[in-house]
């Protein structure tokens, strides 16, 4: 076997090039009820109509049946908020960090792909629940193991736009006071990292705060961002 020659002349050696890998951590603490739906339905033994269980819209949960905030949901609401606030001036930077819609790249467009987001530099991890309410609670149908309760609201009649008669909609929710650990990683420039931090602080905006999950128009899905917690 032939030996590989070694160049001992330090002047000929090229230094290793390093790229900064960021890890941004913090906590989103709910300040209003939160529902990030899984698309599944559950039932509750105390909620029945005509002796039959009623379907309840379920929240997204992890393997241990605790609520989570999917990374895609965090990414989506941050991108939407940033786009609406500084999109006209920082469009290229937003695309680098959050990705871009496929329909912005004509050669890759397919009918089934419209609306999908191409990956950006930032990786948004699923946020696990790390802060839970303690003590007694009067929330309806409270589930201590799982940390959720169930709300009942009138469904809306699509034709009249008013509450549907005798038709309640049941939704599983995370209460205010719960905290989710947010982790965002990736190879960023300082400017790209600053954009992510700016976006996260949108949760604390007093005029137009970010909401996550459904029913944001009803003031649900509001959170307080606490960096490094």
mmCIF file of C-alpha atoms in Angstrom:
data_model
loop_
_atom_site.group_PDB
_atom_site.id
_atom_site.type_symbol
_atom_site.label_atom_id
_atom_site.label_comp_id
_atom_site.label_asym_id
_atom_site.label_seq_id
_atom_site.Cartn_x
_atom_site.Cartn_y
_atom_site.Cartn_z
ATOM 1 C CA UNK A 1 0.000 0.000 0.000
ATOM 2 C CA UNK A 2 1.401 3.366 -0.989
ATOM 3 C CA UNK A 3 1.781 5.961 1.746
ATOM 4 C CA UNK A 4 0.070 9.331 1.315
ATOM 5 C CA UNK A 5 2.662 12.099 1.290
ATOM 6 C CA UNK A 6 2.329 14.628 4.098
ATOM 7 C CA UNK A 7 3.034 18.293 3.522
ATOM 8 C CA UNK A 8 4.769 19.556 6.664
ATOM 9 C CA UNK A 9 5.024 23.083 5.351
ATOM 10 C CA UNK A 10 2.516 25.035 7.469
ATOM 11 C CA UNK A 11 2.514 27.863 4.922
ATOM 12 C CA UNK A 12 0.755 25.570 2.429
ATOM 13 C CA UNK A 13 -1.991 24.499 4.796
ATOM 14 C CA UNK A 14 -5.437 26.026 4.505
ATOM 15 C CA UNK A 15 -7.284 26.749 7.769
ATOM 16 C CA UNK A 16 -10.576 25.028 8.456
ATOM 17 C CA UNK A 17 -13.574 27.159 7.557
ATOM 18 C CA UNK A 18 -16.352 27.270 10.133
ATOM 19 C CA UNK A 19 -19.938 28.396 9.794
ATOM 20 C CA UNK A 20 -21.805 29.642 12.852
ATOM 21 C CA UNK A 21 -24.524 27.223 13.913
ATOM 22 C CA UNK A 22 -27.144 28.917 16.039
ATOM 23 C CA UNK A 23 -29.456 27.461 18.657
ATOM 24 C CA UNK A 24 -32.169 29.869 19.731
ATOM 25 C CA UNK A 25 -34.137 28.814 22.799
ATOM 26 C CA UNK A 26 -37.006 30.305 24.734
ATOM 27 C CA UNK A 27 -40.488 29.687 26.016
ATOM 28 C CA UNK A 28 -43.933 30.520 24.685
ATOM 29 C CA UNK A 29 -46.279 30.945 27.664
ATOM 30 C CA UNK A 30 -49.965 30.939 26.756
ATOM 31 C CA UNK A 31 -51.923 34.022 27.793
ATOM 32 C CA UNK A 32 -55.219 32.848 26.297
ATOM 33 C CA UNK A 33 -56.752 29.453 25.438
ATOM 34 C CA UNK A 34 -54.847 27.619 22.709
ATOM 35 C CA UNK A 35 -55.971 25.048 20.159
ATOM 36 C CA UNK A 36 -53.510 23.641 17.646
ATOM 37 C CA UNK A 37 -55.568 20.874 16.107
ATOM 38 C CA UNK A 38 -54.348 17.419 15.204
ATOM 39 C CA UNK A 39 -57.222 16.734 12.806
ATOM 40 C CA UNK A 40 -58.409 13.928 15.078
ATOM 41 C CA UNK A 41 -61.459 13.813 17.329
ATOM 42 C CA UNK A 42 -61.855 12.428 20.842
ATOM 43 C CA UNK A 43 -64.831 11.957 23.145
ATOM 44 C CA UNK A 44 -65.572 12.509 26.828
ATOM 45 C CA UNK A 45 -67.849 10.285 28.932
ATOM 46 C CA UNK A 46 -69.672 13.320 30.323
ATOM 47 C CA UNK A 47 -70.432 14.833 26.906
ATOM 48 C CA UNK A 48 -73.213 12.855 25.232
ATOM 49 C CA UNK A 49 -76.207 13.653 23.045
ATOM 50 C CA UNK A 50 -79.010 11.115 22.729
ATOM 51 C CA UNK A 51 -76.865 8.649 24.662
ATOM 52 C CA UNK A 52 -74.108 8.903 22.083
ATOM 53 C CA UNK A 53 -70.612 10.391 22.601
ATOM 54 C CA UNK A 54 -69.997 13.758 20.973
ATOM 55 C CA UNK A 55 -66.927 14.408 18.846
ATOM 56 C CA UNK A 56 -64.395 16.818 20.358
ATOM 57 C CA UNK A 57 -61.715 18.449 18.214
ATOM 58 C CA UNK A 58 -58.388 17.248 19.650
ATOM 59 C CA UNK A 59 -55.178 19.218 20.120
ATOM 60 C CA UNK A 60 -51.842 18.030 18.757
ATOM 61 C CA UNK A 61 -50.040 15.794 21.288
ATOM 62 C CA UNK A 62 -46.741 13.974 21.637
ATOM 63 C CA UNK A 63 -46.216 10.254 22.284
ATOM 64 C CA UNK A 64 -46.966 10.747 25.998
ATOM 65 C CA UNK A 65 -50.285 12.496 25.254
ATOM 66 C CA UNK A 66 -49.089 15.973 26.280
ATOM 67 C CA UNK A 67 -49.856 18.943 24.013
ATOM 68 C CA UNK A 68 -47.125 20.196 21.687
ATOM 69 C CA UNK A 69 -46.680 23.061 19.261
ATOM 70 C CA UNK A 70 -45.551 21.593 15.924
ATOM 71 C CA UNK A 71 -42.475 23.249 14.475
ATOM 72 C CA UNK A 72 -44.349 23.832 11.217
ATOM 73 C CA UNK A 73 -47.041 25.790 13.070
ATOM 74 C CA UNK A 74 -44.447 27.991 14.791
ATOM 75 C CA UNK A 75 -42.645 28.589 11.505
ATOM 76 C CA UNK A 76 -45.863 29.398 9.667
ATOM 77 C CA UNK A 77 -47.162 32.023 12.069
ATOM 78 C CA UNK A 78 -43.740 33.682 12.387
ATOM 79 C CA UNK A 79 -43.283 33.854 8.621
ATOM 80 C CA UNK A 80 -46.765 35.247 8.094
ATOM 81 C CA UNK A 81 -46.269 37.972 10.724
ATOM 82 C CA UNK A 82 -42.840 38.999 9.435
ATOM 83 C CA UNK A 83 -44.100 39.014 5.854
ATOM 84 C CA UNK A 84 -46.948 41.357 6.760
ATOM 85 C CA UNK A 85 -44.720 43.741 8.737
ATOM 86 C CA UNK A 86 -41.439 43.994 6.808
ATOM 87 C CA UNK A 87 -41.978 41.812 3.757
ATOM 88 C CA UNK A 88 -41.667 44.692 1.300
ATOM 89 C CA UNK A 89 -38.184 45.624 2.505
ATOM 90 C CA UNK A 90 -36.706 42.266 3.559
ATOM 91 C CA UNK A 91 -38.239 39.778 1.119
ATOM 92 C CA UNK A 92 -34.930 38.116 0.190
ATOM 93 C CA UNK A 93 -33.880 37.742 3.830
ATOM 94 C CA UNK A 94 -37.248 36.231 4.757
ATOM 95 C CA UNK A 95 -36.924 33.674 1.958
ATOM 96 C CA UNK A 96 -33.430 32.705 3.123
ATOM 97 C CA UNK A 97 -34.574 32.088 6.705
ATOM 98 C CA UNK A 98 -38.106 30.746 6.304
ATOM 99 C CA UNK A 99 -38.020 29.367 2.781
ATOM 100 C CA UNK A 100 -40.148 30.333 -0.173
ATOM 101 C CA UNK A 101 -43.404 29.164 -1.767
ATOM 102 C CA UNK A 102 -42.851 26.705 -4.587
ATOM 103 C CA UNK A 103 -44.860 28.915 -6.943
ATOM 104 C CA UNK A 104 -42.063 31.514 -6.666
ATOM 105 C CA UNK A 105 -39.818 29.050 -8.532
ATOM 106 C CA UNK A 106 -41.585 28.556 -11.885
ATOM 107 C CA UNK A 107 -39.504 25.606 -13.076
ATOM 108 C CA UNK A 108 -40.527 23.578 -10.017
ATOM 109 C CA UNK A 109 -44.195 24.406 -9.892
ATOM 110 C CA UNK A 110 -46.649 21.525 -9.917
ATOM 111 C CA UNK A 111 -50.397 21.898 -9.284
ATOM 112 C CA UNK A 112 -50.279 19.709 -6.160
ATOM 113 C CA UNK A 113 -47.349 21.674 -4.727
ATOM 114 C CA UNK A 114 -48.829 25.161 -4.728
ATOM 115 C CA UNK A 115 -48.766 26.735 -1.299
ATOM 116 C CA UNK A 116 -46.101 24.391 0.045
ATOM 117 C CA UNK A 117 -43.033 26.062 1.507
ATOM 118 C CA UNK A 118 -39.498 25.233 0.413
ATOM 119 C CA UNK A 119 -37.188 24.821 3.397
ATOM 120 C CA UNK A 120 -35.150 27.783 4.579
ATOM 121 C CA UNK A 121 -32.065 27.918 6.779
ATOM 122 C CA UNK A 122 -33.986 27.707 10.054
ATOM 123 C CA UNK A 123 -35.093 24.374 11.534
ATOM 124 C CA UNK A 124 -38.109 24.738 13.822
ATOM 125 C CA UNK A 125 -38.368 21.918 16.356
ATOM 126 C CA UNK A 126 -41.637 20.745 17.891
ATOM 127 C CA UNK A 127 -42.161 22.642 21.153
ATOM 128 C CA UNK A 128 -42.741 20.420 24.190
ATOM 129 C CA UNK A 129 -44.820 21.564 27.164
ATOM 130 C CA UNK A 130 -42.449 22.450 30.024
ATOM 131 C CA UNK A 131 -44.634 24.681 32.238
ATOM 132 C CA UNK A 132 -47.943 23.450 33.613
ATOM 133 C CA UNK A 133 -50.652 24.995 35.736
ATOM 134 C CA UNK A 134 -50.599 24.047 39.391
ATOM 135 C CA UNK A 135 -53.383 23.926 41.934
ATOM 136 C CA UNK A 136 -57.114 23.613 41.456
ATOM 137 C CA UNK A 137 -58.844 24.818 38.326
ATOM 138 C CA UNK A 138 -62.492 25.410 37.468
ATOM 139 C CA UNK A 139 -62.021 24.821 33.765
ATOM 140 C CA UNK A 140 -64.683 22.532 32.256
ATOM 141 C CA UNK A 141 -63.773 18.879 31.702
ATOM 142 C CA UNK A 142 -60.251 19.485 32.999
ATOM 143 C CA UNK A 143 -57.762 16.708 32.342
ATOM 144 C CA UNK A 144 -54.797 16.887 34.698
ATOM 145 C CA UNK A 145 -52.846 14.221 32.804
ATOM 146 C CA UNK A 146 -52.674 15.922 29.437
ATOM 147 C CA UNK A 147 -53.313 19.414 30.760
ATOM 148 C CA UNK A 148 -56.302 20.280 28.606
ATOM 149 C CA UNK A 149 -59.949 21.212 29.023
ATOM 150 C CA UNK A 150 -62.930 21.295 26.671
ATOM 151 C CA UNK A 151 -64.793 24.357 25.453
ATOM 152 C CA UNK A 152 -68.288 24.348 23.985
ATOM 153 C CA UNK A 153 -69.186 26.938 21.347
ATOM 154 C CA UNK A 154 -72.023 27.333 18.912
ATOM 155 C CA UNK A 155 -71.317 26.265 15.368
ATOM 156 C CA UNK A 156 -71.966 28.880 12.696
ATOM 157 C CA UNK A 157 -74.602 28.296 10.037
ATOM 158 C CA UNK A 158 -72.859 28.816 6.694
ATOM 159 C CA UNK A 159 -75.989 30.189 5.031
ATOM 160 C CA UNK A 160 -77.131 32.658 7.685
ATOM 161 C CA UNK A 161 -73.804 33.422 9.337
ATOM 162 C CA UNK A 162 -75.443 33.073 12.738
ATOM 163 C CA UNK A 163 -75.239 30.446 15.478
ATOM 164 C CA UNK A 164 -76.641 27.100 14.366
ATOM 165 C CA UNK A 165 -79.629 25.907 16.368
ATOM 166 C CA UNK A 166 -78.852 23.169 18.922
ATOM 167 C CA UNK A 167 -75.454 22.489 17.436
ATOM 168 C CA UNK A 168 -72.537 22.927 19.842
ATOM 169 C CA UNK A 169 -68.943 22.534 18.730
ATOM 170 C CA UNK A 170 -66.605 21.014 21.317
ATOM 171 C CA UNK A 171 -62.915 21.874 21.249
ATOM 172 C CA UNK A 172 -60.028 20.627 23.365
ATOM 173 C CA UNK A 173 -57.841 23.531 24.512
ATOM 174 C CA UNK A 174 -54.639 24.252 26.402
ATOM 175 C CA UNK A 175 -55.305 26.823 29.174
ATOM 176 C CA UNK A 176 -53.494 30.117 29.785
ATOM 177 C CA UNK A 177 -50.364 29.695 31.876
ATOM 178 C CA UNK A 178 -48.883 26.710 30.030
ATOM 179 C CA UNK A 179 -45.380 27.006 28.622
ATOM 180 C CA UNK A 180 -43.777 25.413 25.554
ATOM 181 C CA UNK A 181 -40.019 25.222 24.973
ATOM 182 C CA UNK A 182 -39.113 26.642 21.571
ATOM 183 C CA UNK A 183 -35.887 25.547 19.879
ATOM 184 C CA UNK A 184 -34.729 26.891 16.512
ATOM 185 C CA UNK A 185 -31.434 25.760 15.003
ATOM 186 C CA UNK A 186 -29.520 26.368 11.814
ATOM 187 C CA UNK A 187 -26.528 27.952 10.125
ATOM 188 C CA UNK A 188 -27.348 31.661 10.169
ATOM 189 C CA UNK A 189 -25.617 34.936 9.633
ATOM 190 C CA UNK A 190 -26.024 37.517 12.394
ATOM 191 C CA UNK A 191 -28.598 39.302 10.258
ATOM 192 C CA UNK A 192 -30.635 36.130 9.768
ATOM 193 C CA UNK A 193 -30.544 35.345 13.488
ATOM 194 C CA UNK A 194 -31.699 38.891 14.217
ATOM 195 C CA UNK A 195 -34.680 38.380 11.900
ATOM 196 C CA UNK A 196 -35.731 35.258 13.803
ATOM 197 C CA UNK A 197 -35.493 37.059 17.148
ATOM 198 C CA UNK A 198 -37.464 39.981 15.720
ATOM 199 C CA UNK A 199 -40.148 37.554 14.569
ATOM 200 C CA UNK A 200 -40.343 35.802 17.948
ATOM 201 C CA UNK A 201 -40.842 39.137 19.677
ATOM 202 C CA UNK A 202 -43.924 39.544 17.507
ATOM 203 C CA UNK A 203 -45.722 37.442 20.107
ATOM 204 C CA UNK A 204 -45.221 40.375 22.509
ATOM 205 C CA UNK A 205 -46.404 43.053 20.071
ATOM 206 C CA UNK A 206 -49.075 45.141 21.804
ATOM 207 C CA UNK A 207 -50.809 46.265 18.626
ATOM 208 C CA UNK A 208 -50.708 43.217 16.358
ATOM 209 C CA UNK A 209 -49.455 40.174 18.290
ATOM 210 C CA UNK A 210 -48.784 36.827 16.674
ATOM 211 C CA UNK A 211 -51.344 34.133 17.416
ATOM 212 C CA UNK A 212 -50.841 30.430 16.912
ATOM 213 C CA UNK A 213 -53.454 27.780 16.223
ATOM 214 C CA UNK A 214 -57.101 28.287 15.326
ATOM 215 C CA UNK A 215 -59.677 30.904 16.345
ATOM 216 C CA UNK A 216 -57.169 33.738 16.570
ATOM 217 C CA UNK A 217 -59.978 36.135 15.683
ATOM 218 C CA UNK A 218 -61.527 35.175 19.037
ATOM 219 C CA UNK A 219 -58.314 36.126 20.840
ATOM 220 C CA UNK A 220 -57.198 32.519 21.196
ATOM 221 C CA UNK A 221 -53.641 31.354 20.643
ATOM 222 C CA UNK A 222 -51.929 34.338 22.259
ATOM 223 C CA UNK A 223 -48.576 33.732 23.927
ATOM 224 C CA UNK A 224 -45.787 35.627 25.653
ATOM 225 C CA UNK A 225 -42.289 35.040 24.308
ATOM 226 C CA UNK A 226 -39.542 34.682 26.936
ATOM 227 C CA UNK A 227 -36.111 34.241 25.412
ATOM 228 C CA UNK A 228 -33.699 31.840 27.101
ATOM 229 C CA UNK A 229 -36.187 30.549 29.655
#
